[in-house]
XYZ file of C-alpha atoms in Angstrom:
489
model
C -175.393 40.492 -15.134
C -174.105 42.364 -12.107
C -174.278 46.150 -12.220
C -170.549 46.384 -11.503
C -168.361 46.798 -14.566
C -166.049 43.800 -14.831
C -163.707 43.648 -17.803
C -160.813 41.412 -18.664
C -157.662 41.144 -20.709
C -156.958 37.530 -21.582
C -153.527 36.993 -23.147
C -152.047 33.732 -24.321
C -148.533 33.081 -22.994
C -147.361 32.404 -26.537
C -145.196 35.493 -26.953
C -144.347 38.951 -25.759
C -146.765 41.831 -25.300
C -147.689 43.219 -28.726
C -148.775 46.823 -29.210
C -152.255 45.687 -30.307
C -152.727 43.498 -27.248
C -151.408 46.277 -25.021
C -154.072 48.561 -26.469
C -156.807 46.017 -25.709
C -155.555 45.752 -22.136
C -155.311 49.523 -21.808
C -158.857 50.235 -23.005
C -160.216 47.653 -20.575
C -158.092 49.061 -17.775
C -159.256 52.624 -18.407
C -162.903 51.586 -18.597
C -162.693 49.662 -15.341
C -160.926 52.458 -13.510
C -163.216 55.138 -14.960
C -166.349 53.322 -13.792
C -164.947 52.097 -10.483
C -165.218 48.534 -11.780
C -162.819 45.600 -11.812
C -160.020 44.793 -14.271
C -159.182 41.090 -14.507
C -156.302 39.363 -16.250
C -156.966 35.780 -17.283
C -154.313 33.584 -18.872
C -155.594 31.640 -21.884
C -152.980 28.896 -21.975
C -154.839 26.093 -23.761
C -152.586 26.243 -26.837
C -149.917 24.192 -25.102
C -147.735 23.781 -28.192
C -147.336 27.538 -28.701
C -146.869 28.566 -25.073
C -143.357 29.802 -24.385
C -141.247 29.751 -21.262
C -141.708 33.026 -19.409
C -144.557 34.144 -21.678
C -146.994 34.717 -18.831
C -144.460 36.579 -16.714
C -143.466 38.740 -19.679
C -147.071 39.761 -20.302
C -147.658 40.764 -16.697
C -144.322 42.526 -16.248
C -144.763 44.712 -19.314
C -148.339 45.621 -18.431
C -147.020 46.755 -15.047
C -144.194 48.654 -16.750
C -146.762 50.518 -18.859
C -148.510 51.609 -15.686
C -151.442 49.225 -15.366
C -152.582 47.333 -12.307
C -155.398 44.812 -11.912
C -157.841 43.493 -9.373
C -157.727 39.745 -10.036
C -155.241 37.443 -11.759
C -152.782 34.592 -11.335
C -150.404 36.735 -9.286
C -152.889 38.203 -6.787
C -155.767 35.732 -6.852
C -159.425 36.664 -6.541
C -162.892 35.237 -5.968
C -163.338 33.962 -9.539
C -160.207 31.841 -9.993
C -158.353 29.914 -11.011
C -157.162 32.405 -13.605
C -155.394 29.989 -15.952
C -157.595 28.071 -18.371
C -155.661 24.831 -17.988
C -156.617 24.902 -14.307
C -160.313 25.173 -15.236
C -160.726 21.997 -17.320
C -163.207 20.417 -14.878
C -165.450 23.454 -15.267
C -165.486 23.208 -19.072
C -166.197 19.496 -18.862
C -169.285 20.129 -16.735
C -170.797 22.415 -19.359
C -169.774 20.090 -22.195
C -171.706 17.258 -20.554
C -174.708 19.576 -20.321
C -174.585 20.449 -24.015
C -174.168 16.801 -25.017
C -177.069 15.710 -22.826
C -179.338 18.357 -24.365
C -178.369 17.393 -27.898
C -176.777 20.782 -28.483
C -173.355 19.267 -29.146
C -172.137 15.933 -30.504
C -169.009 13.838 -30.914
C -167.159 14.052 -34.235
C -164.766 11.327 -35.392
C -163.583 12.935 -38.629
C -159.878 12.828 -39.344
C -157.906 15.848 -40.547
C -157.572 14.173 -43.938
C -161.343 13.741 -44.261
C -161.986 17.315 -43.202
C -159.414 18.660 -45.660
C -160.899 16.595 -48.522
C -164.343 17.997 -47.708
C -163.011 21.571 -47.665
C -161.313 21.131 -51.034
C -164.452 19.641 -52.556
C -166.599 22.563 -51.373
C -164.082 25.138 -52.573
C -163.918 23.439 -55.983
C -167.667 24.022 -56.257
C -167.265 27.645 -55.267
C -168.918 27.113 -51.905
C -167.802 28.517 -48.558
C -166.056 25.623 -46.781
C -168.015 24.616 -43.677
C -168.275 21.349 -41.799
C -170.679 19.088 -43.695
C -172.237 17.536 -40.584
C -171.388 13.934 -41.428
C -171.016 12.970 -37.752
C -174.094 14.885 -36.606
C -176.461 11.911 -36.476
C -174.210 8.903 -35.907
C -175.830 5.944 -34.219
C -174.417 4.319 -31.094
C -173.192 1.422 -33.226
C -171.474 3.720 -35.729
C -169.713 5.563 -32.933
C -168.565 2.299 -31.372
C -167.173 1.110 -34.699
C -165.228 4.337 -35.219
C -163.819 4.119 -31.715
C -162.737 0.544 -32.379
C -160.685 1.945 -35.259
C -158.819 3.984 -32.663
C -160.422 7.288 -33.543
C -160.609 9.867 -30.764
C -163.557 12.218 -31.056
C -163.679 15.973 -30.850
C -166.902 17.644 -29.766
C -168.804 19.971 -32.071
C -171.449 22.533 -31.257
C -174.687 22.048 -33.181
C -175.226 25.338 -34.992
C -178.892 26.232 -35.557
C -179.644 26.550 -39.251
C -180.876 29.755 -40.898
C -180.409 31.850 -37.781
C -179.590 35.552 -37.919
C -177.336 36.454 -35.013
C -177.455 40.144 -34.124
C -175.792 42.132 -31.382
C -175.291 45.795 -30.542
C -171.571 46.525 -30.629
C -170.264 49.380 -28.455
C -168.129 50.618 -31.366
C -169.795 49.449 -34.565
C -173.460 49.587 -33.631
C -175.738 46.777 -34.797
C -173.858 43.824 -36.306
C -175.455 40.731 -37.853
C -174.186 37.340 -38.986
C -175.955 34.408 -40.615
C -175.435 31.000 -39.030
C -175.224 29.516 -42.517
C -171.839 31.230 -42.837
C -170.205 28.687 -40.556
C -170.854 25.024 -39.861
C -170.914 23.074 -36.633
C -167.658 24.111 -34.964
C -165.365 22.245 -32.591
C -165.691 23.242 -28.948
C -163.491 20.509 -27.450
C -160.482 19.123 -29.299
C -159.550 15.449 -29.478
C -157.155 15.893 -26.556
C -159.980 17.161 -24.345
C -158.808 20.791 -24.393
C -161.544 23.350 -25.098
C -161.225 25.670 -28.068
C -161.004 29.427 -27.694
C -164.590 30.214 -28.666
C -165.928 27.761 -26.129
C -163.681 28.374 -23.131
C -163.924 32.144 -23.393
C -167.724 32.050 -23.045
C -167.631 29.883 -19.946
C -164.828 31.930 -18.397
C -166.519 35.251 -19.080
C -169.789 33.957 -17.610
C -168.192 32.375 -14.549
C -166.090 35.478 -13.914
C -169.152 37.752 -14.263
C -167.573 39.744 -17.097
C -169.955 42.570 -17.978
C -168.186 44.085 -20.998
C -165.859 42.548 -23.575
C -163.636 45.167 -25.228
C -161.330 43.568 -27.771
C -159.849 43.967 -31.228
C -161.744 43.888 -34.508
C -160.084 40.587 -35.426
C -162.379 38.903 -32.882
C -165.656 40.104 -34.332
C -166.134 36.994 -36.464
C -165.837 34.908 -33.286
C -168.700 36.754 -31.641
C -171.651 34.988 -33.345
C -170.285 31.573 -32.378
C -169.828 32.731 -28.815
C -173.341 34.201 -28.688
C -174.789 30.846 -29.763
C -172.984 29.170 -26.860
C -174.247 31.844 -24.462
C -177.792 31.079 -25.591
C -177.351 27.306 -25.490
C -176.118 27.419 -21.905
C -178.660 30.001 -20.806
C -176.003 32.587 -19.975
C -176.631 36.337 -19.999
C -174.533 37.968 -22.702
C -171.971 40.647 -21.896
C -171.816 43.893 -23.850
C -169.360 43.570 -26.748
C -167.160 46.276 -28.243
C -164.688 45.667 -31.056
C -161.996 48.282 -31.566
C -160.809 48.980 -35.077
C -157.627 47.669 -36.620
C -154.271 49.341 -36.156
C -152.772 50.136 -39.569
C -149.378 51.375 -40.676
C -148.788 54.696 -42.374
C -149.674 53.103 -45.727
C -153.096 52.218 -44.260
C -152.308 48.503 -44.318
C -153.144 46.240 -41.374
C -150.315 46.146 -38.877
C -148.485 42.874 -39.395
C -145.951 41.377 -37.020
C -143.757 40.933 -40.095
C -143.785 44.689 -40.748
C -140.271 45.634 -39.698
C -140.833 49.352 -40.306
C -142.641 49.576 -36.964
C -141.397 48.409 -33.585
C -144.346 46.345 -32.334
C -143.552 44.853 -28.941
C -143.647 46.704 -25.640
C -140.410 45.057 -24.519
C -138.623 46.585 -27.509
C -139.784 50.084 -26.598
C -138.624 49.539 -23.041
C -135.225 48.382 -24.298
C -134.943 51.369 -26.650
C -135.344 53.726 -23.723
C -138.899 54.952 -24.163
C -140.785 56.271 -21.160
C -143.724 54.058 -20.129
C -146.047 56.995 -19.462
C -145.404 58.337 -22.983
C -146.144 54.940 -24.521
C -149.264 54.669 -22.346
C -150.356 58.070 -23.696
C -149.661 57.083 -27.316
C -151.442 53.725 -27.139
C -154.497 55.286 -25.477
C -154.903 57.526 -28.524
C -154.735 54.613 -31.003
C -158.403 54.412 -31.889
C -159.772 56.593 -29.108
C -160.183 60.359 -29.031
C -160.573 62.603 -25.993
C -161.995 65.435 -28.102
C -160.278 68.787 -28.484
C -156.687 69.472 -29.532
C -154.835 68.319 -26.415
C -152.845 65.101 -26.874
C -150.819 64.783 -23.684
C -152.568 63.355 -20.628
C -151.474 61.656 -17.444
C -152.781 58.220 -16.539
C -155.106 59.795 -13.976
C -156.462 62.200 -16.578
C -157.090 59.356 -19.033
C -159.004 57.472 -16.334
C -161.126 60.524 -15.637
C -162.036 61.297 -19.262
C -162.190 57.805 -20.812
C -165.504 57.252 -22.601
C -166.015 54.113 -24.738
C -168.446 56.098 -26.885
C -165.408 57.933 -28.247
C -163.772 54.768 -29.560
C -163.132 55.348 -33.247
C -164.897 53.528 -36.061
C -161.968 54.270 -38.384
C -158.683 52.311 -38.361
C -156.031 53.658 -35.985
C -152.887 54.798 -37.791
C -149.636 53.918 -36.050
C -147.630 57.104 -36.590
C -144.034 56.450 -35.541
C -143.082 60.122 -35.866
C -145.905 61.105 -33.548
C -144.732 58.531 -31.019
C -141.205 59.932 -31.116
C -142.536 63.476 -30.766
C -144.741 62.472 -27.851
C -141.931 60.662 -26.063
C -139.677 63.678 -26.600
C -142.272 65.878 -24.872
C -142.131 63.589 -21.851
C -138.323 63.281 -21.983
C -137.894 67.050 -21.784
C -139.929 67.197 -18.576
C -137.999 64.519 -16.686
C -135.277 64.848 -14.099
C -131.948 64.302 -15.839
C -131.068 61.348 -13.594
C -134.036 59.404 -14.977
C -132.920 60.083 -18.543
C -129.391 58.998 -17.641
C -130.844 55.651 -16.527
C -132.459 55.256 -19.958
C -129.278 56.194 -21.804
C -126.605 54.418 -19.800
C -127.274 50.858 -21.101
C -126.885 52.112 -24.681
C -123.663 53.956 -23.984
C -122.285 50.850 -22.269
C -123.381 48.590 -25.139
C -121.705 50.919 -27.638
C -118.460 50.740 -25.644
C -118.594 54.435 -24.825
C -118.774 53.967 -21.060
C -117.560 51.148 -18.807
C -120.116 48.930 -17.066
C -118.884 50.235 -13.713
C -118.190 53.931 -14.293
C -116.344 55.968 -11.697
C -118.080 58.828 -9.920
C -116.281 61.249 -12.235
C -117.411 59.343 -15.325
C -120.954 59.210 -13.991
C -120.939 62.979 -13.488
C -119.585 63.470 -17.019
C -122.310 61.250 -18.504
C -124.978 63.161 -16.601
C -123.730 66.421 -18.131
C -123.572 64.758 -21.554
C -127.166 63.544 -21.324
C -128.395 66.891 -19.981
C -126.807 68.569 -23.012
C -128.918 66.435 -25.385
C -132.072 65.878 -23.331
C -134.143 68.486 -25.152
C -133.491 66.815 -28.492
C -133.795 63.144 -27.548
C -136.848 61.107 -28.532
C -135.719 57.965 -26.679
C -132.713 56.677 -24.778
C -130.979 54.746 -27.564
C -130.560 57.958 -29.571
C -127.869 59.082 -27.165
C -125.293 56.961 -29.008
C -125.666 58.771 -32.348
C -126.281 62.163 -30.793
C -123.017 62.059 -28.843
C -120.734 60.488 -31.428
C -118.571 63.614 -31.676
C -117.564 63.212 -28.018
C -115.930 59.860 -28.678
C -114.134 60.435 -31.991
C -110.350 60.324 -31.972
C -110.083 62.458 -35.102
C -112.502 64.544 -37.160
C -112.649 64.634 -40.946
C -113.878 68.046 -42.033
C -116.046 67.794 -45.137
C -118.736 69.628 -47.073
C -120.289 72.597 -45.281
C -117.950 72.193 -42.316
C -114.898 72.451 -44.564
C -116.304 75.563 -46.240
C -116.631 77.214 -42.827
C -112.971 76.525 -42.021
C -111.900 78.081 -45.319
C -113.383 81.432 -44.312
C -111.178 84.523 -44.389
C -110.976 85.261 -40.678
C -110.808 81.665 -39.458
C -107.011 81.363 -38.874
C -106.936 84.306 -36.491
C -109.982 82.986 -34.598
C -108.395 79.540 -34.302
C -105.065 80.876 -33.089
C -106.687 83.174 -30.565
C -109.027 80.501 -29.241
C -106.195 77.952 -29.023
C -104.167 80.423 -26.960
C -107.119 80.998 -24.644
C -107.647 77.251 -24.165
C -103.992 76.433 -23.569
C -103.704 79.160 -20.950
C -106.941 78.309 -19.189
C -106.926 77.036 -15.613
C -110.627 76.144 -15.498
C -112.662 74.569 -18.309
C -116.319 74.900 -17.343
C -118.953 76.201 -19.770
C -118.823 79.674 -18.248
C -115.041 79.709 -18.766
C -115.525 78.800 -22.435
C -117.955 81.700 -22.874
C -115.378 84.065 -21.399
C -112.703 82.722 -23.766
C -114.962 83.337 -26.773
C -115.573 86.903 -25.665
C -111.815 87.368 -25.393
C -111.348 85.996 -28.929
C -114.034 88.383 -30.184
C -112.259 91.306 -28.597
C -108.854 90.254 -29.929
C -109.866 89.375 -33.518
C -112.857 91.628 -34.117
C -114.815 88.624 -35.331
C -118.308 88.185 -33.902
C -121.577 86.353 -34.373
C -121.521 83.574 -36.960
C -117.954 84.424 -37.996
C -116.821 83.734 -34.446
C -118.964 80.878 -33.215
C -119.268 78.812 -36.397
C -115.509 78.213 -36.921
C -115.097 77.289 -33.258
C -118.073 74.894 -33.425
C -116.812 73.211 -36.589
C -113.218 72.968 -35.372
C -114.129 71.487 -32.001
C -117.117 69.295 -32.924
C -116.923 68.733 -36.683
C -120.537 69.927 -36.960
C -122.228 73.085 -38.169
C -125.167 72.554 -35.819
C -125.366 70.979 -32.413
C -125.919 71.394 -28.695
C -124.913 74.406 -26.612
C -121.362 75.175 -27.762
C -119.674 76.221 -24.487
C -121.163 73.188 -22.720
C -120.067 70.854 -25.526
C -116.505 72.253 -25.547
C -116.310 71.912 -21.765
C -117.440 68.267 -21.930
C -114.956 67.429 -24.672
C -112.203 68.568 -22.327
C -109.111 70.680 -22.685
C -106.845 67.930 -24.054
C -109.230 66.977 -26.874
C -109.948 70.602 -27.792
C -106.257 71.524 -27.977
C -105.605 68.518 -30.204
C -108.483 69.373 -32.543
C -107.535 73.055 -32.793
C -103.942 72.146 -33.687
C -105.233 69.748 -36.345
C -107.451 72.441 -37.855
C -104.660 75.018 -37.904
C -102.328 72.542 -39.585
C -104.986 71.835 -42.227
C -105.908 75.455 -43.020
C -102.313 76.688 -43.029
C -101.186 74.195 -45.653
């Protein structure tokens, strides 16, 4: 194996980029960049029935959006291509012929019905269902007869019996499997397409992959792959299996779990920042040590150490993700946050698809008013609802505020100030409130709370003078008249 670190992320173009797959890619990316090695993306497209239109492009685009780049792949080429498995079939066939010629693999003519009947029979006896080897020693004549029946063979790897397969995992330490736990397994399907456990070994060898960092769900594949490495005389890479990602109830993250948004595309559409998501994913099952949780991509590259990959399941904490994204949101230029928010305001019908310069300026002020509080772009719709209401219904705590003893005089004074105002910027609103204080003698909570409730319908919210300014003189006058009518009944 070459001294250079060469790692890979090998997605199937069968769907969009899942959070778990993004984590696998990210750990490989960080390891490659930390060591000065190479990060390769290989497309495992042999499951032709499940591949979707645009699946490959979606994977690559969302990895780029997260902030990753790579050294070799379908889009930039490289010395170890092609980088799609379906373009490497001749290579697999060469090694298959070698295994067959050495008696380390054989043709299997069993039908699905026969295999299922065998599985059911073994399970009825309480045995672990494994292939029973019925095609292992077929004669030439028996094979010819089966082929005359129209049967197309698959090719099975001949698993050595009573073998203990042991490897040193980068995360778990020493791991052992017994070969008796699985029977002779298919390496080439009836249609001539290699199976995952076979193709991945050949690809990793031919691409000089030095380390395989992947999810815990692959650990049971490792002994089968190690047997193929040995059979073909290949040097084995170093394996590391990262722990499962679990939800807050400590259950394995399932794609059917609707309590957690699980695809990178969805986070992008919700208005999350890619660098915040990068930060969050990097901490799913890896610890930098210490209390600090916010790091730039460059800092992650500098400090990444695979020895700090966790042995315990990684808990997907949605509240932590929102908190982390909020930390990043607060540090951004407002124009970038406007870009995240605008699609949601347009979708909600709050803003036209082609806003005027004045509308654009107003939206920028609106977003700036809520930037400190926002966890992601889509929240802007709920956070700014008061700015788009025609009328306000005063209820509960808000209604109690308006029933206070000094409220009518505050309302009348503030209404007079607003109606006589020539300018309506936030600083002007502050001056008006000071004038109301002087005229009515009301101050502090007794002054600001009635004005906030009357103008916004809320007892808590963003900076009051800025909010009143953004609502505009016409809306404020209308709301103050409505409040006075209500409290003077």
